[in-house]
Each structure stands twice: as structure tokens, then as C-alpha cells.
Coordinates of C-alpha atoms in Angstrom, one line a residue:
X1 CA 1.6 14.0 50.4
X2 CA 4.5 16.2 51.3
X3 CA 8.0 15.2 50.6
X4 CA 8.7 15.2 54.4
X5 CA 5.9 12.7 54.9
X6 CA 7.4 9.9 52.6
X7 CA 9.5 6.9 53.3
X8 CA 13.2 6.0 52.3
X9 CA 11.6 3.4 49.7
X10 CA 9.2 6.0 48.3
X11 CA 11.8 8.8 48.0
X12 CA 14.5 6.6 46.6
X13 CA 12.4 5.7 43.7
X14 CA 11.6 9.4 43.0
X15 CA 15.4 10.4 43.4
X16 CA 16.5 7.6 41.0
X17 CA 13.9 8.7 38.4
X18 CA 14.9 12.4 38.7
X19 CA 11.5 13.4 39.6
X20 CA 13.1 15.2 42.7
X21 CA 16.6 16.0 43.5
X22 CA 18.3 15.5 47.0
X23 CA 18.9 19.3 47.3
X24 CA 15.3 20.1 46.9
X25 CA 14.5 17.1 49.3
X26 CA 17.1 18.4 52.1
X27 CA 15.9 21.9 51.7
X28 CA 12.3 20.7 52.6
X29 CA 13.7 18.8 55.7
X30 CA 15.7 21.7 56.8
X31 CA 12.7 24.0 56.4
X32 CA 10.5 21.5 58.5
X33 CA 13.2 21.4 61.2
X34 CA 13.2 25.2 61.3
X35 CA 9.4 25.3 61.7
X36 CA 9.1 22.6 64.3
X37 CA 12.2 22.1 66.4
X38 CA 11.3 24.8 68.9
X39 CA 8.2 22.8 69.5
X40 CA 9.6 19.5 69.9
X41 CA 13.5 20.1 70.6
X42 CA 14.6 16.9 68.8
X43 CA 17.8 18.4 67.6
X44 CA 20.8 19.5 69.5
X45 CA 22.7 20.5 66.3
X46 CA 21.6 21.1 62.7
X47 CA 24.3 21.3 59.9
X48 CA 22.5 22.8 56.9
X49 CA 25.6 23.9 55.1
X50 CA 27.2 20.5 55.2
X51 CA 23.8 18.8 54.5
X52 CA 23.2 20.7 51.3
X53 CA 26.9 20.1 50.2
X54 CA 26.2 16.4 50.7
X55 CA 22.9 16.6 48.8
X56 CA 24.6 18.3 45.9
X57 CA 27.2 15.4 45.8
X58 CA 24.3 12.8 46.1
X59 CA 22.6 14.4 43.1
X60 CA 25.8 14.0 41.1
X61 CA 26.1 10.3 41.9
X62 CA 22.4 9.7 41.0
X63 CA 22.8 11.5 37.7
X64 CA 25.8 9.3 36.9
X65 CA 23.7 6.2 37.8
X66 CA 26.0 5.2 40.7
X67 CA 23.4 6.0 43.5
X68 CA 22.4 3.4 46.1
X69 CA 19.1 3.3 48.1
X70 CA 20.2 5.7 50.7
X71 CA 21.8 8.1 48.1
X72 CA 20.3 11.7 48.6
X73 CA 18.2 10.6 51.7
X74 CA 18.1 13.0 54.6
X75 CA 18.8 11.3 57.9
X76 CA 19.8 12.3 61.3
X77 CA 21.9 10.8 64.2
X78 CA 21.7 10.5 67.8
X79 CA 24.2 12.8 69.3
X80 CA 26.1 9.7 70.6
X81 CA 27.8 9.0 67.4
X82 CA 31.2 10.6 66.5
X83 CA 30.9 12.6 63.3
X84 CA 34.0 14.2 62.0
X85 CA 34.0 17.9 62.3
X86 CA 30.5 18.1 64.0
X87 CA 29.7 18.9 67.6
X88 CA 29.1 15.7 69.5
X89 CA 27.8 16.3 73.1
X90 CA 26.0 13.0 74.1
X91 CA 23.4 15.3 75.7
X92 CA 26.1 16.4 78.5
X93 CA 27.4 19.6 79.5
X94 CA 30.8 17.9 79.9
X95 CA 31.0 17.4 76.0
X96 CA 29.5 20.8 75.2
X97 CA 32.6 21.9 73.3
X98 CA 33.7 18.5 71.9
X99 CA 34.2 18.3 68.0
X100 CA 34.6 14.8 66.9
X101 CA 37.7 14.1 65.1
X102 CA 36.6 11.0 63.1
X103 CA 33.3 9.2 62.1
X104 CA 32.0 6.2 63.9
X105 CA 31.8 3.2 61.7
X106 CA 27.9 3.3 61.1
X107 CA 28.4 7.1 60.2
X108 CA 31.0 6.2 57.7
X109 CA 28.9 3.6 56.2
X110 CA 25.9 6.0 55.8
X111 CA 28.1 8.7 54.0
X112 CA 29.6 5.9 51.8
X113 CA 26.1 5.2 50.6
X114 CA 25.5 8.8 49.8
X115 CA 23.1 9.6 52.7
X116 CA 22.8 13.2 53.8
X117 CA 23.2 14.0 57.4
X118 CA 20.8 16.8 58.7
X119 CA 22.2 17.0 62.3
X120 CA 22.5 15.5 65.6
X121 CA 19.5 14.4 67.9
X122 CA 18.7 15.1 71.5
X123 CA 19.0 12.4 74.0
X124 CA 19.2 11.5 77.7
X125 CA 22.7 12.5 78.9
X126 CA 25.0 9.6 78.1
X127 CA 21.9 7.6 77.0
X128 CA 20.9 7.3 80.8
X129 CA 17.3 7.7 80.8
X130 CA 13.8 6.6 80.0
X131 CA 12.2 9.9 79.2
X132 CA 14.6 12.2 77.5
X133 CA 14.3 14.5 80.2
X134 CA 18.1 13.9 81.4
X135 CA 19.5 16.2 78.7
X136 CA 21.8 19.3 78.9
X137 CA 19.9 20.5 75.9
X138 CA 16.5 20.2 77.6
X139 CA 13.7 17.7 77.3
X140 CA 12.6 16.4 74.0
X141 CA 8.6 16.7 73.8
X142 CA 6.4 13.9 72.3
X143 CA 5.0 15.1 68.9
X144 CA 1.7 13.5 69.8
X145 CA 1.3 15.6 73.0
X146 CA 4.2 18.0 73.8
X147 CA 3.1 17.8 77.5
X148 CA 4.5 14.2 77.5
X149 CA 7.8 12.3 77.1
X150 CA 9.0 10.9 73.9
X151 CA 10.7 8.0 75.7
X152 CA 14.5 7.7 76.1
X153 CA 17.2 7.6 75.6
X154 CA 16.8 7.9 71.9
X155 CA 13.9 10.3 72.3
X156 CA 15.2 12.8 69.8
X157 CA 15.5 10.0 67.2
X158 CA 11.9 8.9 67.5
X159 CA 10.4 12.3 67.9
X160 CA 12.3 13.4 64.7
X161 CA 10.9 10.6 62.6
X162 CA 7.4 11.1 64.0
X163 CA 7.6 14.9 63.4
X164 CA 8.8 14.4 59.7
X165 CA 12.2 16.2 60.6
X166 CA 14.2 13.4 59.1
X167 CA 13.2 10.4 56.8
X168 CA 14.8 8.0 59.4
X169 CA 17.4 8.2 62.2
X170 CA 19.9 6.1 64.1
X171 CA 19.8 5.6 67.8
X172 CA 21.3 3.2 70.3
X173 CA 19.6 0.7 72.6
X174 CA 21.0 -0.2 76.0
X175 CA 17.8 -1.2 77.9
X176 CA 15.1 -0.2 75.6
X177 CA 16.4 3.1 74.3
X178 CA 15.3 2.5 70.6
X179 CA 12.1 0.4 71.2
X180 CA 10.6 2.4 74.0
X181 CA 10.7 5.9 72.2
X182 CA 9.7 4.3 69.1
X183 CA 6.4 3.0 70.9
X184 CA 5.6 6.2 72.5
X185 CA 6.2 8.3 69.2
X186 CA 4.2 5.9 67.0
X187 CA 7.1 4.7 64.7
X188 CA 9.1 1.5 64.0
X189 CA 12.5 0.8 66.1
X190 CA 14.9 -2.1 66.0
X191 CA 17.5 -3.2 68.3
X192 CA 19.7 -5.7 66.6
X193 CA 21.5 -8.6 68.2
X194 CA 24.7 -7.7 70.1
X195 CA 27.5 -7.9 67.6
X196 CA 25.4 -7.3 64.5
X197 CA 26.4 -3.6 64.2
X198 CA 29.6 -2.1 64.9
X199 CA 29.9 0.3 68.0
X200 CA 33.2 1.8 66.9
X201 CA 33.0 5.4 67.4
X202 CA 29.6 5.3 69.7
X203 CA 30.3 7.0 73.0
X204 CA 30.2 4.4 75.6
X205 CA 27.7 4.0 78.5
X206 CA 27.2 0.2 79.2
X207 CA 29.5 -1.6 76.7
X208 CA 28.2 -5.2 77.1
X209 CA 24.6 -4.1 76.5
X210 CA 24.0 -1.5 73.9
X211 CA 23.6 -1.8 70.0
X212 CA 23.0 0.8 67.3
X213 CA 19.8 0.4 65.5
X214 CA 17.4 2.3 63.2
X215 CA 14.2 4.3 63.7
X216 CA 12.0 4.6 60.8
X217 CA 8.5 5.3 59.3
X218 CA 7.7 1.8 58.6
X219 CA 9.2 -1.8 58.8
X220 CA 10.8 -1.7 55.2
X221 CA 12.6 1.7 56.1
X222 CA 14.3 -0.2 59.1
X223 CA 15.1 -3.2 57.1
X224 CA 17.0 -0.8 54.6
X225 CA 18.8 1.1 57.4
X226 CA 19.9 -2.1 59.2
X227 CA 21.2 -3.6 55.9
X228 CA 23.2 -0.4 55.2
X229 CA 24.9 -0.2 58.8
X230 CA 25.1 -3.9 59.9
X231 CA 28.2 -6.1 59.4
X232 CA 31.6 -7.1 60.8
X233 CA 34.0 -4.4 61.8
X234 CA 37.6 -5.3 62.8
X235 CA 37.7 -2.0 64.9
X236 CA 35.1 -3.4 67.2
X237 CA 36.2 -6.3 69.3
X238 CA 32.4 -7.3 69.9
X239 CA 31.5 -7.2 66.3
X240 CA 30.6 -10.7 64.9
X241 CA 31.8 -11.9 61.7
X242 CA 28.6 -13.5 60.4
X243 CA 26.9 -12.7 57.0
X244 CA 24.3 -9.9 56.6
X245 CA 21.1 -11.1 55.0
X246 CA 19.1 -9.0 52.5
X247 CA 16.5 -8.2 55.0
X248 CA 14.1 -6.7 52.2
X249 CA 14.3 -10.0 50.2
X250 CA 12.5 -12.2 52.8
X251 CA 10.4 -9.3 54.5
X252 CA 7.2 -10.1 52.5
X253 CA 7.3 -13.9 52.8
X254 CA 4.5 -14.2 55.3
X255 CA 4.2 -15.9 58.7
X256 CA 1.8 -18.7 58.1
X257 CA 2.8 -21.5 60.5
X258 CA 5.1 -19.6 62.5
X259 CA 4.8 -20.0 66.2
X260 CA 4.8 -16.8 68.4
X261 CA 5.3 -17.1 72.0
X262 CA 3.6 -15.0 74.7
X263 CA 5.8 -14.9 77.9
X264 CA 3.4 -15.1 80.8
X265 CA 5.6 -12.9 82.8
X266 CA 5.1 -10.0 80.6
X267 CA 1.4 -9.9 80.9
X268 CA 1.2 -8.5 84.3
X269 CA -1.6 -6.9 86.5
X270 CA 0.0 -3.4 86.2
X271 CA -0.3 -3.4 82.5
X272 CA -2.2 -0.1 81.3
X273 CA -5.8 -1.2 80.0
X274 CA -5.2 0.5 76.7
X275 CA -1.8 -1.3 76.3
X276 CA -3.5 -4.6 77.1
X277 CA -6.4 -3.9 74.7
X278 CA -3.9 -3.2 71.9
X279 CA -1.7 -6.1 72.5
X280 CA -4.6 -8.5 72.8
X281 CA -6.0 -7.1 69.3
X282 CA -2.4 -7.6 67.8
X283 CA -2.4 -11.2 69.1
X284 CA -5.8 -11.7 67.1
X285 CA -4.4 -10.2 64.0
X286 CA -1.4 -12.5 64.0
X287 CA -3.7 -15.6 64.5
X288 CA -5.7 -14.2 61.5
X289 CA -2.4 -14.1 59.5
X290 CA -1.9 -17.7 60.1
X291 CA 0.6 -17.6 63.1
X292 CA 0.2 -20.2 66.0
X293 CA 0.1 -18.5 69.5
X294 CA 2.0 -20.4 72.3
X295 CA 2.4 -19.4 76.0
X296 CA 6.0 -19.5 77.2
X297 CA 7.7 -18.7 80.3
X298 CA 10.9 -16.5 81.0
X299 CA 11.0 -17.4 84.7
X300 CA 13.9 -15.0 85.6
X301 CA 12.3 -11.9 84.3
X302 CA 11.5 -10.4 87.8
X303 CA 15.2 -10.1 88.3
X304 CA 15.9 -8.3 85.1
X305 CA 15.7 -4.6 86.3
X306 CA 17.8 -5.2 89.4
X307 CA 20.3 -7.1 87.2
X308 CA 20.6 -4.5 84.6
X309 CA 20.9 -1.6 86.9
X310 CA 24.0 -3.3 88.6
X311 CA 25.6 -4.2 85.3
X312 CA 24.9 -1.0 83.5
X313 CA 25.9 1.2 86.4
X314 CA 29.2 -0.6 86.9
X315 CA 30.2 -0.3 83.3
X316 CA 29.1 3.4 83.4
X317 CA 31.3 3.9 86.4
X318 CA 34.2 2.4 84.3
X319 CA 33.5 4.2 81.0
X320 CA 32.9 7.6 82.3
X321 CA 36.1 7.7 84.3
X322 CA 37.6 9.1 81.3
X323 CA 35.8 12.4 81.5
X324 CA 38.4 14.3 83.6
X325 CA 38.6 17.7 82.0
X326 CA 42.0 16.9 80.7
X327 CA 42.0 15.2 77.2
X328 CA 38.8 16.5 75.8
X329 CA 35.6 18.2 76.7
X330 CA 34.8 21.0 79.4
X331 CA 37.3 21.8 81.9
X332 CA 36.7 23.7 85.2
X333 CA 40.1 24.6 86.6
X334 CA 40.4 27.3 89.2
X335 CA 43.9 26.6 90.4
X336 CA 42.9 24.3 93.1
X337 CA 45.2 21.3 91.8
X338 CA 44.5 18.2 89.9
X339 CA 41.9 16.6 92.4
X340 CA 40.1 20.0 92.6
X341 CA 40.0 20.3 88.8
X342 CA 38.6 16.7 88.4
X343 CA 35.9 17.4 91.1
X344 CA 34.8 20.8 89.7
X345 CA 34.7 19.5 86.2
X346 CA 32.7 16.4 86.9
X347 CA 30.4 18.3 89.2
X348 CA 29.5 20.9 86.8
X349 CA 29.7 18.5 83.6
X350 CA 27.6 15.5 84.7
X351 CA 23.9 15.8 85.4
X352 CA 22.0 14.2 88.4
X353 CA 21.1 10.8 86.8
X354 CA 24.7 10.4 85.5
X355 CA 26.1 11.2 88.7
X356 CA 23.5 8.7 90.4
X357 CA 24.6 5.9 88.1
X358 CA 28.4 6.4 88.5
X359 CA 28.0 6.3 92.3
X360 CA 25.7 3.2 92.1
X361 CA 28.3 1.6 89.8
X362 CA 31.3 2.5 91.7
X363 CA 29.9 1.1 94.9
X364 CA 28.9 -2.1 93.2
X365 CA 32.6 -2.5 91.8
X366 CA 34.2 -1.5 95.1
X367 CA 36.2 -3.9 97.2
X368 CA 34.1 -6.1 99.2
X369 CA 30.9 -5.7 97.1
X370 CA 32.1 -6.7 93.6
X371 CA 31.3 -10.5 94.3
X372 CA 28.0 -9.7 96.2
X373 CA 26.7 -7.4 93.5
X374 CA 28.4 -7.1 90.0
X375 CA 29.4 -10.9 89.8
X376 CA 26.0 -12.0 91.0
X377 CA 24.3 -9.9 88.5
X378 CA 26.4 -11.4 85.8
X379 CA 25.3 -14.9 86.8
X380 CA 21.7 -13.8 86.8
X381 CA 22.1 -12.3 83.4
X382 CA 23.3 -15.9 82.1
X383 CA 20.0 -17.2 83.5
X384 CA 17.9 -14.5 81.8
X385 CA 19.7 -15.3 78.4
X386 CA 19.1 -19.0 79.0
X387 CA 15.3 -18.4 79.5
X388 CA 15.2 -16.8 76.0
X389 CA 17.2 -19.7 74.4
X390 CA 14.8 -22.2 76.1
X391 CA 11.8 -20.4 74.8
X392 CA 13.2 -20.3 71.4
X393 CA 13.4 -24.1 71.4
X394 CA 9.5 -23.9 71.4
X395 CA 8.8 -20.9 69.3
X396 CA 10.1 -18.6 66.3
X397 CA 9.7 -15.4 68.1
X398 CA 8.1 -13.6 71.1
X399 CA 5.5 -10.9 71.3
X400 CA 5.1 -8.7 74.3
X401 CA 4.2 -5.0 75.2
X402 CA 7.1 -2.5 74.7
X403 CA 6.1 -0.4 77.8
X404 CA 3.6 -0.7 80.7
X405 CA 1.9 2.5 79.6
X406 CA 1.7 4.9 76.8
X407 CA 4.0 8.0 77.1
X408 CA 3.8 9.7 80.6
X409 CA 3.8 13.4 81.3
X410 CA 6.9 15.4 81.5
X411 CA 8.1 15.5 85.2
X412 CA 5.7 13.0 86.4
X413 CA 8.5 10.3 87.2
X414 CA 11.6 12.5 87.3
X415 CA 11.6 12.5 91.2
X416 CA 11.1 8.8 91.5
X417 CA 14.0 7.0 89.8
X418 CA 12.6 3.4 90.6
X419 CA 9.3 4.2 88.8
X420 CA 11.5 5.6 85.8
X421 CA 13.6 2.5 85.7
X422 CA 10.4 0.3 85.7
X423 CA 9.5 2.0 82.2
X424 CA 11.8 -0.4 80.7
X425 CA 10.6 -3.6 82.5
X426 CA 9.7 -5.2 79.1
X427 CA 12.7 -4.2 77.0
X428 CA 15.7 -4.5 79.4
X429 CA 15.8 -8.5 79.2
X430 CA 16.4 -8.4 75.6
X431 CA 19.6 -6.4 76.1
X432 CA 20.8 -8.7 79.0
X433 CA 20.2 -11.7 76.6
X434 CA 21.9 -10.0 73.7
X435 CA 19.2 -10.9 71.2
X436 CA 17.2 -8.8 68.9
X437 CA 13.8 -6.8 69.3
X438 CA 11.6 -4.6 67.4
X439 CA 8.7 -2.0 68.2
X440 CA 6.0 -1.1 65.9
X441 CA 2.7 0.7 66.4
X442 CA -0.3 -1.4 67.3
X443 CA -2.7 1.0 68.8
X444 CA -3.8 4.4 70.2
X445 CA -5.0 5.3 73.7
X446 CA -7.9 7.2 74.5
X447 CA -5.7 10.4 75.0
X448 CA -4.6 9.8 71.5
X449 CA -1.1 8.4 72.5
X450 CA 0.7 5.7 70.2
X451 CA 1.0 2.2 71.6
X452 CA 3.7 -0.2 70.4
X453 CA 4.1 -4.1 70.5
X454 CA 7.4 -5.8 70.7
X455 CA 8.5 -8.7 68.6
X456 CA 11.8 -10.5 70.0
X457 CA 13.6 -12.8 67.9
X458 CA 16.5 -15.4 68.3
X459 CA 20.0 -14.1 68.1
X460 CA 20.9 -12.9 64.7
X461 CA 17.2 -13.5 63.5
X462 CA 16.4 -10.0 62.6
X463 CA 15.0 -11.1 59.4
X464 CA 12.3 -13.2 61.1
X465 CA 11.2 -10.2 63.2
X466 CA 11.1 -7.8 60.2
X467 CA 9.0 -10.5 58.3
X468 CA 6.6 -10.7 61.2
X469 CA 6.5 -7.1 61.7
X470 CA 5.9 -6.2 57.9
X471 CA 2.9 -8.8 57.9
X472 CA 1.3 -7.0 61.0
X473 CA 2.0 -3.7 59.5
X474 CA 0.3 -4.4 56.1
X475 CA -2.6 -6.2 57.7
X476 CA -3.5 -3.3 60.1
X477 CA -3.8 0.4 59.6
X478 CA -1.7 1.7 62.5
X479 CA 1.3 2.6 60.6
X480 CA 1.6 5.8 58.6
X481 CA -0.3 7.9 61.1
X482 CA 1.3 11.4 61.8
X483 CA 0.9 13.7 64.8
X484 CA -0.4 17.4 64.2
X485 CA 2.1 19.9 65.4
X486 CA 1.5 23.5 66.0
X487 CA 3.3 24.5 62.8
X488 CA 1.0 22.2 60.7

């Protein structure tokens, strides 16, 4: 097995024993990126010099016996995280020349643990998209079929792990942006409960919806990553001051007697036959593992997509107002006055999808429409959250598909925004409810494309979904499969 094929927990043992060095490991990943990134386009920025300096420092820590699980492990970051001294574009032309002056809290935590940052990963512009086609750096291509999308908006994060261009990555999830790419790329992705991980230093899109989370090779790697970045942060007013469990300590406890709910609204007629077959097989696997399967109802599911695209776009309109060409980022000034400079900067800097969402959000917040749209959407959101809380009175966790179909072809939905938005129909409600969800591999389509199942937990019950995910992963053989790239 190649160094680049291994997990955090496997590599951490080899680093701790002195069998390999972090410099050796980092060089292997940098070489892998050089060989494969032209095909996949996962990375927007690569920082080999900085990575090798950090790797040498990690080797020193390991030699002194002060290393941690992540010390010397090569990781990569979605290009939405401020990283001191590194170009941070958020996949947008408007931030093309922006060099972050400080580290996001999660980046600082990874560095404190001795992780090696390889670079910044491609994404849908400002995290707005379900396919990673809305990037100023060009689309990311799915490693399993480079004519298909990897999912979005954290498409680069999932594709980099699947391509073995990083051991694990961090992404953000606003309406499925970690879980859906994880499903499409055959890796594990976790969206934590809102408030579990600090968002300080993360470039904002829809502030009441998104969370930072890990993408990894297996469930244990996601548990390690989450444990490393979770926790209270006074710099983030939405951060919740609640203890962070040892996720690995309970991960292997089994799920005998656990009640798993199947929301009837998620098992719809439009579900792709391959997805339905894979999810049905996963349900049988859970029965064999000793779980009790119970049908439940989330009655307001039908309103989730409309509710989300009112709240998210309204918050986008507010958050993106700061991009004016004055304080940071690209400026298009041809001497036509302040308003002309604003107009030229935003017209040239923002892509079509970002402009669409800003206009939708501005309309929803405008005088005379606020109550009819934004306020009503917030009321519906409360009903959706209550649906989940009611369901969790009956069951320990929920099992659903991640996406209605496997990865679709590049360009297939780009001219039909509504069809694109429906790609997140099964993931959006989790963000509206503010609870946690995880995607892990559960099947392969006839075309050889990965299919993921979604486990949804109670608020701050990441331990329970990791436990259920680990049990399934180790009872089946869907995990640990790698796509073949041209460079292979």
C-alpha cells in the first residue's frame, strides 16, 4: 500500500514509531498532487515550501515525544478558511488577490497539533453550489469519472481525499456541502451540530446554516479530525460551550438495540434505482447488526428547499455586501465615481450563481416582502426543526439517502438552477434543524459511481452517528475503495 493510500490513524502510528518521517510523507503527497491535479482540479493553491517547513517541525516534535495524532499528517483546507499568509479566494474572482492576515480558529487548532497544510481546495464560489462548477478556478472533476461532478460546494475537499491528494480535509456544510460531495466521491464526510465547531475566520455565506466539518478516508479519521477542531470559541458568538467527547473512545461500542428511524418523506418515487437498492441493502445490514428499524415522519420536509433558498440567499445578500472593492479583494475602478466602481467590481468579481442568490436574497429582504418571505421562512424552519426533535423522541438516529442520484455529468444541470437545488433535497433539512449528519459509502452504481447513506443524529450527538457509521463500515466492504486516475 502506498503512503498516500493510508489513513490518519495508520500513518500516525508509523510516524510515532519513526518508521517514516513527515517530510517523506509530505513529499509523497506533493508528488501525488503534481501528478493528478491537472486531471481533477482539486487544488486552487498549493504551498509546498510552507508544507515542507511544517513537516520538518513536525518531525522534530515527534522525535522529542511531544507529537499528537495529527502531528506530521498532510491535510488540506477548503479555500473558504482564512489561513495566515496564504491566498484565500473562496473560489471567486473578487478575492483573487486576497492574502489572509490571520488563521481561522480551526486552522490554528490544526497547526497547534502539528498538522501539515498542503494547500487550499477548490469549491463553488462562496460555497454556493451543488456541483463545484461555480468556481472561478474551473470545475472540479469527480475522480471516479472525470466527466462528472464531485458534488459541492466542498467538491475539492472530497475529490482530494478520494484522489489521495491529502490524508483528510476540512470543508463547510451549509445545505449538504460536505455530505453530498462525500457521497459522490466515495469518502466519509461529517457535518457537526451548529455551534459544535468555531466558524471564526471562515468566509461567510449563510451564517445561521453552515458548519465546519471533516472529510476523511474512513469514520475513524473523521472522528479524529472532529475531535481536533471541535470546542467552544469565544471569538464565535454562535459557538456552544459544551464538552467535546472523545469520539474514538465510544466509536466501537456497537449499535445493538439502537432504534434507527427511516423518514418516509425521504424514500420518494424519484429516487434513482441504484440509490434505492444501496440504501435498502444498508438497512438490512443495520438489522443484522442488531439495530431496530422504525418508520418515522418529518412532515414539513416538502418545504425545506424553498425555506432554505429564502434564508440562505437573504443571509448571502447581507454577508456579501462587504465586497465593494475598497477594503480588500479585487477593485475595478475606471474613474466613474464610487457607485460606478462598486458596480464594475461586483459585476466582474461575482459569478452568475452568486449574483442570482444575492438578487433573490435582496428581494426577499426588501421593504414589503420581508414578512411574506424571510420571516415566514424562519417560521417554517422552526417547524422543520421540531419535526426532527419529535422524531428523536422515538428513535436514536435517522437513516436516509444523501442525494437522489449518483454524481451527474458536468454541465447537465448548470442551466437549470431548480434541478441543481433539488440535488440537496435530503441534506438541506439537517442544516435548517441545526443538527448533525454524516455521509459514508454504501454502494456503487452500474456506472461505477459511489453512493452514500446519510446518518442524522440528535443535536450534539456526533458520537452516536460515528458509532453507527463505524459499525456499518466494518461490517461491509464499501470503504477503502479508490478510483483509478490516469496518473495511476
